[in-house]
Short mmCIF file of C-alpha atoms in Angstrom, two decimals:
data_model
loop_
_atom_site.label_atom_id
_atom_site.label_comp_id
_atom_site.label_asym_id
_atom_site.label_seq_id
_atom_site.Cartn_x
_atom_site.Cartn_y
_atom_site.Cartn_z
CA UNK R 11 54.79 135.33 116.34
CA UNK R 12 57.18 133.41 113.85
CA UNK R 13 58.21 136.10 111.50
CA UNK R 14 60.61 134.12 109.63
CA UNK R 15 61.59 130.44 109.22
CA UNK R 16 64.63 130.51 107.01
CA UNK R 17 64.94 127.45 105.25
CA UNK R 18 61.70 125.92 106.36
CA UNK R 19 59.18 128.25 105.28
CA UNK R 20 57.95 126.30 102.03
CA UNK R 21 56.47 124.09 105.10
CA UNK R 22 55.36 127.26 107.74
CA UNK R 23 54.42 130.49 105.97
CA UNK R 24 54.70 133.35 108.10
CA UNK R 25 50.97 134.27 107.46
CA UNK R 26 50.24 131.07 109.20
CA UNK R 27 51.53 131.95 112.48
CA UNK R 28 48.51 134.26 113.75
CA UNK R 29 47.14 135.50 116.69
CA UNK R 30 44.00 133.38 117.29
CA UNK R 31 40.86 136.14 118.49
CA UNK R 32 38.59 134.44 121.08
CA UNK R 33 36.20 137.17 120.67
CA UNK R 34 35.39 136.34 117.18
CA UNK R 35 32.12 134.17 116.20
CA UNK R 36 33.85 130.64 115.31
CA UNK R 37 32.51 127.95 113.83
CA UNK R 38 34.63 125.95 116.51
CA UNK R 39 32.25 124.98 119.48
CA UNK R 40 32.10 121.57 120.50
CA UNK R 41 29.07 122.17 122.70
CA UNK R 42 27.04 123.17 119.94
CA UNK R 43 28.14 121.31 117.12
CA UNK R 44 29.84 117.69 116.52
CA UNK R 45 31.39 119.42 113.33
CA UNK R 46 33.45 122.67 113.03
CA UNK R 47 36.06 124.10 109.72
CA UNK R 48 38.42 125.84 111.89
CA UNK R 49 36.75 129.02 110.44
CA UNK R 50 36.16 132.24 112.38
CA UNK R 51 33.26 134.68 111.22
CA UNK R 52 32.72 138.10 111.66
CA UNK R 53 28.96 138.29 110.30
CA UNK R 54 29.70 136.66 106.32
CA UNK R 55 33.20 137.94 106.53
CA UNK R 56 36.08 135.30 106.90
CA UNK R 57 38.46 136.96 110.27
CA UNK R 58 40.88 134.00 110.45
CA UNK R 59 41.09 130.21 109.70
CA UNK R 60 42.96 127.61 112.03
CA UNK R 61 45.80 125.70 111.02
CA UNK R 62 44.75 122.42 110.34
CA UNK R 63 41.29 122.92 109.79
CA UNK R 64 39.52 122.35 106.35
CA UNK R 65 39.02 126.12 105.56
CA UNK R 66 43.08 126.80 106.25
CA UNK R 67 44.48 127.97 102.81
CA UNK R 68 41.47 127.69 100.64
CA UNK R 69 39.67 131.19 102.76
CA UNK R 70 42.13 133.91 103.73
CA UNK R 71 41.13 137.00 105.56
CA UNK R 72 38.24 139.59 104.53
CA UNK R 73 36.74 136.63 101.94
CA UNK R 74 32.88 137.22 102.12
CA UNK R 75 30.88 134.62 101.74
CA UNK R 76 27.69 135.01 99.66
CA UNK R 77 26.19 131.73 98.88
CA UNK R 78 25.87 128.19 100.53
CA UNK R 79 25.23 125.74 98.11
CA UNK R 80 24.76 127.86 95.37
CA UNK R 81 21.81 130.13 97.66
CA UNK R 82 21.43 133.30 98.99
CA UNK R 83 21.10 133.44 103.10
CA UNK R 84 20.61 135.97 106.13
CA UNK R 85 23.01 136.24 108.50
CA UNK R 86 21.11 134.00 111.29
CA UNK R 87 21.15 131.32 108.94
CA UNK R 88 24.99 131.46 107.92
CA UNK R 89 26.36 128.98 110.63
CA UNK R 90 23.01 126.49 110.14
CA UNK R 91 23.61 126.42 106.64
CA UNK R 92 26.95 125.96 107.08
CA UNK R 93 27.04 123.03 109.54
CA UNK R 94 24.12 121.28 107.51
CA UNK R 95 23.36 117.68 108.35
CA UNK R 96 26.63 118.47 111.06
CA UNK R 97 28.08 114.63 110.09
CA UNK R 98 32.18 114.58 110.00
CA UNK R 99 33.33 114.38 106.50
CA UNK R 100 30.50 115.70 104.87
CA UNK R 101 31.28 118.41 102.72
CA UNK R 102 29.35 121.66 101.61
CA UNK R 103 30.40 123.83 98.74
CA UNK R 104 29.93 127.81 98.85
CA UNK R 105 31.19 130.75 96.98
CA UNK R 106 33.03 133.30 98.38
CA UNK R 107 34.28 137.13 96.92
CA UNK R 108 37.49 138.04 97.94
CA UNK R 109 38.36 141.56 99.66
CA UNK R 110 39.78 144.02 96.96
CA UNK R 111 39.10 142.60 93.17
CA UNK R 112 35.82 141.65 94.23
CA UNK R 113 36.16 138.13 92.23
CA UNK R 114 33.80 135.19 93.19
CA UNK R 115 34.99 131.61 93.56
CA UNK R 116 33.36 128.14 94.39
CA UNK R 117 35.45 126.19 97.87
CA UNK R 118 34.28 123.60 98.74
CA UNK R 119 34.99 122.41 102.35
CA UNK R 120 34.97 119.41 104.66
CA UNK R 121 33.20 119.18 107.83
CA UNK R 122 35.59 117.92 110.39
CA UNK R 123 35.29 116.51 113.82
CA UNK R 124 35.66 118.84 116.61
CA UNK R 125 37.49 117.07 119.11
CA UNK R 126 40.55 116.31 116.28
CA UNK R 127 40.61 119.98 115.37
CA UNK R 128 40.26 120.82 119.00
CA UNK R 129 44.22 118.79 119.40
CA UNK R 130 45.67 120.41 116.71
CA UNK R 131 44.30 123.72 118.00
CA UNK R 132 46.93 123.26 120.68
CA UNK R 133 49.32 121.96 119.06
CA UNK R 134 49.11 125.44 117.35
CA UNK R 135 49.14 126.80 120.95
CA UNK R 136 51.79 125.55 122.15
CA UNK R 137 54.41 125.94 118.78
CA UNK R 138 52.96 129.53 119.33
CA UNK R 139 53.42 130.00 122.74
CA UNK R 140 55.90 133.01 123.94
CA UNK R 141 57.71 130.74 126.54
CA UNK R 142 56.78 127.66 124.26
CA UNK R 143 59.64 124.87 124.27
CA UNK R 144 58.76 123.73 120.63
CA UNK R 145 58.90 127.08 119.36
CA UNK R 146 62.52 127.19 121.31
CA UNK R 147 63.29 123.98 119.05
CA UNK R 148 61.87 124.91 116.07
CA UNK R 149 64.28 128.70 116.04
CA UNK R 150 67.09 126.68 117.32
CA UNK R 151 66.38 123.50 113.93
CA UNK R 152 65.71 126.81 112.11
CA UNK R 153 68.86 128.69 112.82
CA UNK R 154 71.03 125.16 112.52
CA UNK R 155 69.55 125.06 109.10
CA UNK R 156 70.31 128.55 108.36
CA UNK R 157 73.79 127.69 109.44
CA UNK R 158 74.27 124.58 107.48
CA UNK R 159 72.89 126.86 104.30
CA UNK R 160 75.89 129.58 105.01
CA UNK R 161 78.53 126.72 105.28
CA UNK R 162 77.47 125.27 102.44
CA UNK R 163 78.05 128.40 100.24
CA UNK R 164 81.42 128.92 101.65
CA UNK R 165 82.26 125.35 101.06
CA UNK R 166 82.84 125.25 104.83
CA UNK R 167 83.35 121.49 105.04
CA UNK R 168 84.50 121.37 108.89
CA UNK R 169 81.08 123.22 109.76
CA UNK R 170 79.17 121.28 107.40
CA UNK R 171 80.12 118.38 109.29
CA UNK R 172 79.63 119.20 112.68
CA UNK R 173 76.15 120.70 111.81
CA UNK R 174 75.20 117.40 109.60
CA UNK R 175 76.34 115.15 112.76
CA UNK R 176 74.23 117.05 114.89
CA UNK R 177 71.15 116.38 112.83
CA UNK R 178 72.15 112.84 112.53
CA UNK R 179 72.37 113.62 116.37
CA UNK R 180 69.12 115.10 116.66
CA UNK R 181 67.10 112.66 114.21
CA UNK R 182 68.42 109.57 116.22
CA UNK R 183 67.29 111.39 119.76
CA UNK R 184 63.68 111.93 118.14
CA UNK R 185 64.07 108.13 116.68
CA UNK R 186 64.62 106.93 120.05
CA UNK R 187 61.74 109.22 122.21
CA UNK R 188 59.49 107.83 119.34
CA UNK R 189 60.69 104.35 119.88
CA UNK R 190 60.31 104.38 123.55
CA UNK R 191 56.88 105.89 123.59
CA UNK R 192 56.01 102.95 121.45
CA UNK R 193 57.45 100.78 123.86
CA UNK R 194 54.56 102.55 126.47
CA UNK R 195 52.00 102.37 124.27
CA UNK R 196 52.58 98.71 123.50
CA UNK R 197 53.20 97.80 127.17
CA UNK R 198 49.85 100.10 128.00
CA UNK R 199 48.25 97.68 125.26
CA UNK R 200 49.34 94.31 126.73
CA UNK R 201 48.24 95.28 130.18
CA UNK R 202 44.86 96.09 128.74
CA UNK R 203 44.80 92.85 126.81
CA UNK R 204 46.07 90.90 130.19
CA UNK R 205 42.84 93.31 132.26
CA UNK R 206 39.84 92.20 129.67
CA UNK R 207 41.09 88.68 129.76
CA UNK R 208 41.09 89.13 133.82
CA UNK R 209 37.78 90.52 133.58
CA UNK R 210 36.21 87.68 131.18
CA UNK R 211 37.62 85.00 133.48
CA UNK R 212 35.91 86.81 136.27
CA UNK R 213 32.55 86.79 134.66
CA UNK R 214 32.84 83.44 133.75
CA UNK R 215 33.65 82.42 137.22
CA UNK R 216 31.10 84.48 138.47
CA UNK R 217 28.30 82.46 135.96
CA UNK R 218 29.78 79.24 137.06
CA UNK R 219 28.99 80.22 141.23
CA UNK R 220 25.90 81.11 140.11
CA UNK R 221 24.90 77.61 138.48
CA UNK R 222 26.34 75.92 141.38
CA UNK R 223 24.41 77.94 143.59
CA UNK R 224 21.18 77.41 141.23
CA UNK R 225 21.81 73.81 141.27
CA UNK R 226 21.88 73.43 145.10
CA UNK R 227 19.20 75.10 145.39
CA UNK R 228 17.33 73.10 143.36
CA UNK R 229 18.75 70.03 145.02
CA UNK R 230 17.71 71.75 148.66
CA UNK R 231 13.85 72.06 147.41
CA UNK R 232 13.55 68.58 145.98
CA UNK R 233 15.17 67.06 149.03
CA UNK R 234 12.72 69.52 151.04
CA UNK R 235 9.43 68.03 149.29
CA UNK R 236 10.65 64.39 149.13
CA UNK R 237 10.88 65.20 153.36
CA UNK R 238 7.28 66.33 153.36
CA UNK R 239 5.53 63.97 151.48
CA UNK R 240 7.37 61.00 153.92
CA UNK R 241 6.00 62.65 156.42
CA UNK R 242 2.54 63.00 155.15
CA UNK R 243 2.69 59.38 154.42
CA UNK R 244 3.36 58.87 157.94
CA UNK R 245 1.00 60.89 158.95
CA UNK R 246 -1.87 59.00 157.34
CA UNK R 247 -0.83 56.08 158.00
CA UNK R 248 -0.59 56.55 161.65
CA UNK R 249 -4.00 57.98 161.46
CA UNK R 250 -5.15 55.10 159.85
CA UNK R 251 -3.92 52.33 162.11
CA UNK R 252 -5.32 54.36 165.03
CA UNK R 253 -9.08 54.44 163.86
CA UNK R 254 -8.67 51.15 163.11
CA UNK R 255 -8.29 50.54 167.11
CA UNK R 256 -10.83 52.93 167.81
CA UNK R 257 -13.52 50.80 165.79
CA UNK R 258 -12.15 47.60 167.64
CA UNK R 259 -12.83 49.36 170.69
CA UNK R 260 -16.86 50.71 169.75
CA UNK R 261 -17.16 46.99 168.68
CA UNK R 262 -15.79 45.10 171.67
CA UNK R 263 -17.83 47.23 174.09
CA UNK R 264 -21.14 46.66 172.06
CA UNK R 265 -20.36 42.87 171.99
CA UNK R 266 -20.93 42.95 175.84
CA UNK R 267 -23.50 44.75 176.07
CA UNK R 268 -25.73 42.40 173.68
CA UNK R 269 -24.41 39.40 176.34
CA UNK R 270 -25.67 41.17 179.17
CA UNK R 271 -28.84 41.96 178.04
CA UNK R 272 -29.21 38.29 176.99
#
C-alpha cells in the first residue's frame, strides 16, 4: 500500500493504490468474455475498479447500479447486459446511485479488450508488490522529489544541484534503457524481415522443383508412348511380311500338286 506520494500524487492518488479481492465477481474473465471494464461486482454494488480500466474514476466504491441503458434488470442479467454485443470499444451507458446521498447519475463506459487490461493489471501488480522493485523506485523518485521540494524552500542551492543532476542522471539512464530496447526491437524486426524473405525464396524454390519435376515427367511419358507406338509399328509390320511368306508357301505347294496330277 502507497499511502503517500509527496509531490506526485496529482498523478497517483492514494485511493488508487488498493488491495485487488480475487474473491469478488469481476467483470474481468478472459475465458468468458473478449471484453471486460476493470469493474468488480458484488451483486449491483460496485466493490472496486482497476486502474486502467474504463470504469477507474468514473465508479468508486458502494455505487449501485440500477439501470443499463436506461432499464431495469435482475441480478442474473447484470453482467449480460453489461457486456452486450461484447465488441472492444463499444460503449454502454448506465446509471448508477451513489452510497450515502443516494443521488443518481448517467456513466457511460467503454468496453475494453481483455488481454490489454489483463497487462496493465500487472503492471498494477507489480508497482504494488511488497518486495516490488518499481515500487522501491517510485519511494526512492518520491523521496528525491520530496527532497528537492525542502531545498528549494531553504534556498539550498548546493542540494538543489546535486538532486537536479541526479535526475538529469536518472532521465538519461531511462533515455538510454529505452534507446537500447529499441535497438532489440528493431534488430528483432530486421531478423524477421530477413526470415519471411528466407521463407518466400524457399517457396518459390520449392514451386520451381516442382515444375521441373512436372515437366520431366511429362517429357518421360511422351518419350514412353513415342517408344510404344515404334514398337507396335514393328510389330505389324513384321507380322505382315511374315504372312506374306506364309501365302507364298500355301501357293507354291498347290502349284505342284496341279503338275502332278496332270
Amino acid at each position: 500500500m502507497l499511502r503517500a506520494c509527496c509531490l506526485i500524487e496529482d498523478y497517483i492518488q492514494r485511493f488508487e493504490i488498493t488491495t485487488l479481492k480475487d474473491e469478488t465477481c469481476s467483470m474481468d474473465n478472459p475465458m468468458k468474455a473478449r471484453t471486460t471494464f476493470g469493474l468488480m461486482l458484488k451483486d449491483d454494488v460496485v466493490d472496486n475498479t482497476l486502474v486502467g480500466g474504463s470504469a477507474h474514476r468514473l465508479l468508486r466504491a458502494g455505487d449501485r447500479i440500477v439501470r443499463v441503458e436506461g432499464r431495469a434488470f435482475d441480478l442474473p442479467d447484470l453482467h449480460a447486459l453489461m457486456l452486450g454485443d461484447d465488441v472492444p470499444g463499444s460503449h454502454v451507458e448506465i446509471s448508477v446511485a451513489e452510497p450515502f446521498t443516494g443521488r443518481v447519475r448517467e456513466v457511460c463506459l467503454q468496453r475494453m479488450e481483455s488481454g490489454k487490461l489483463g497487462l496493465r493489471r500487472r503492471m498494477f501488480e507489480l508497482f504494488t508488490c511488497r518486495n516490488s522493485p518499481l515500487l522501491f523506485l517510485l519511494r526512492l523518485l518520491t523521496r528525491i522529489l520530496a527532497v528537492k521540494h525542502r531545498a528549494s524552500s531553504r534556498d539550498d542551492q548546493v542540494s538543489l544541484d546535486e538532486i537536479q543532476e541526479c535526475l538529469s542522471i536518472w532521465s538519461n539512464l531511462m533515455a538510454a534503457e529505452d534507446a537500447r530496447w529499441g535497438e532489440v526491437a528493431e534488430s528483432v524486426k530486421r531478423f524477421k524481415r530477413t526470415m519471411l524473405d528466407l521463407v518466400a525464396q524457399v517457396k518459390n524454390e520449392l514451386r520451381r522443383q516442382e515444375e521441373v519435376q512436372k515437366r520431366e515427367q511429362l517429357h518421360s511419358m511422351v518419350s514412353e508412348g513415342w517408344f510404344m507406338r515404334c514398337e507396335t509399328q514393328a510389330t505389324d509390320m513384321a507380322g505382315g511380311r511374315g504372312a506374306g511368306k506364309e501365302e507364298t508357301r500355301t501357293e507354291r505347294a498347290g502349284a505342284c500338286r496341279q503338275k502332278k496330277h496332270v
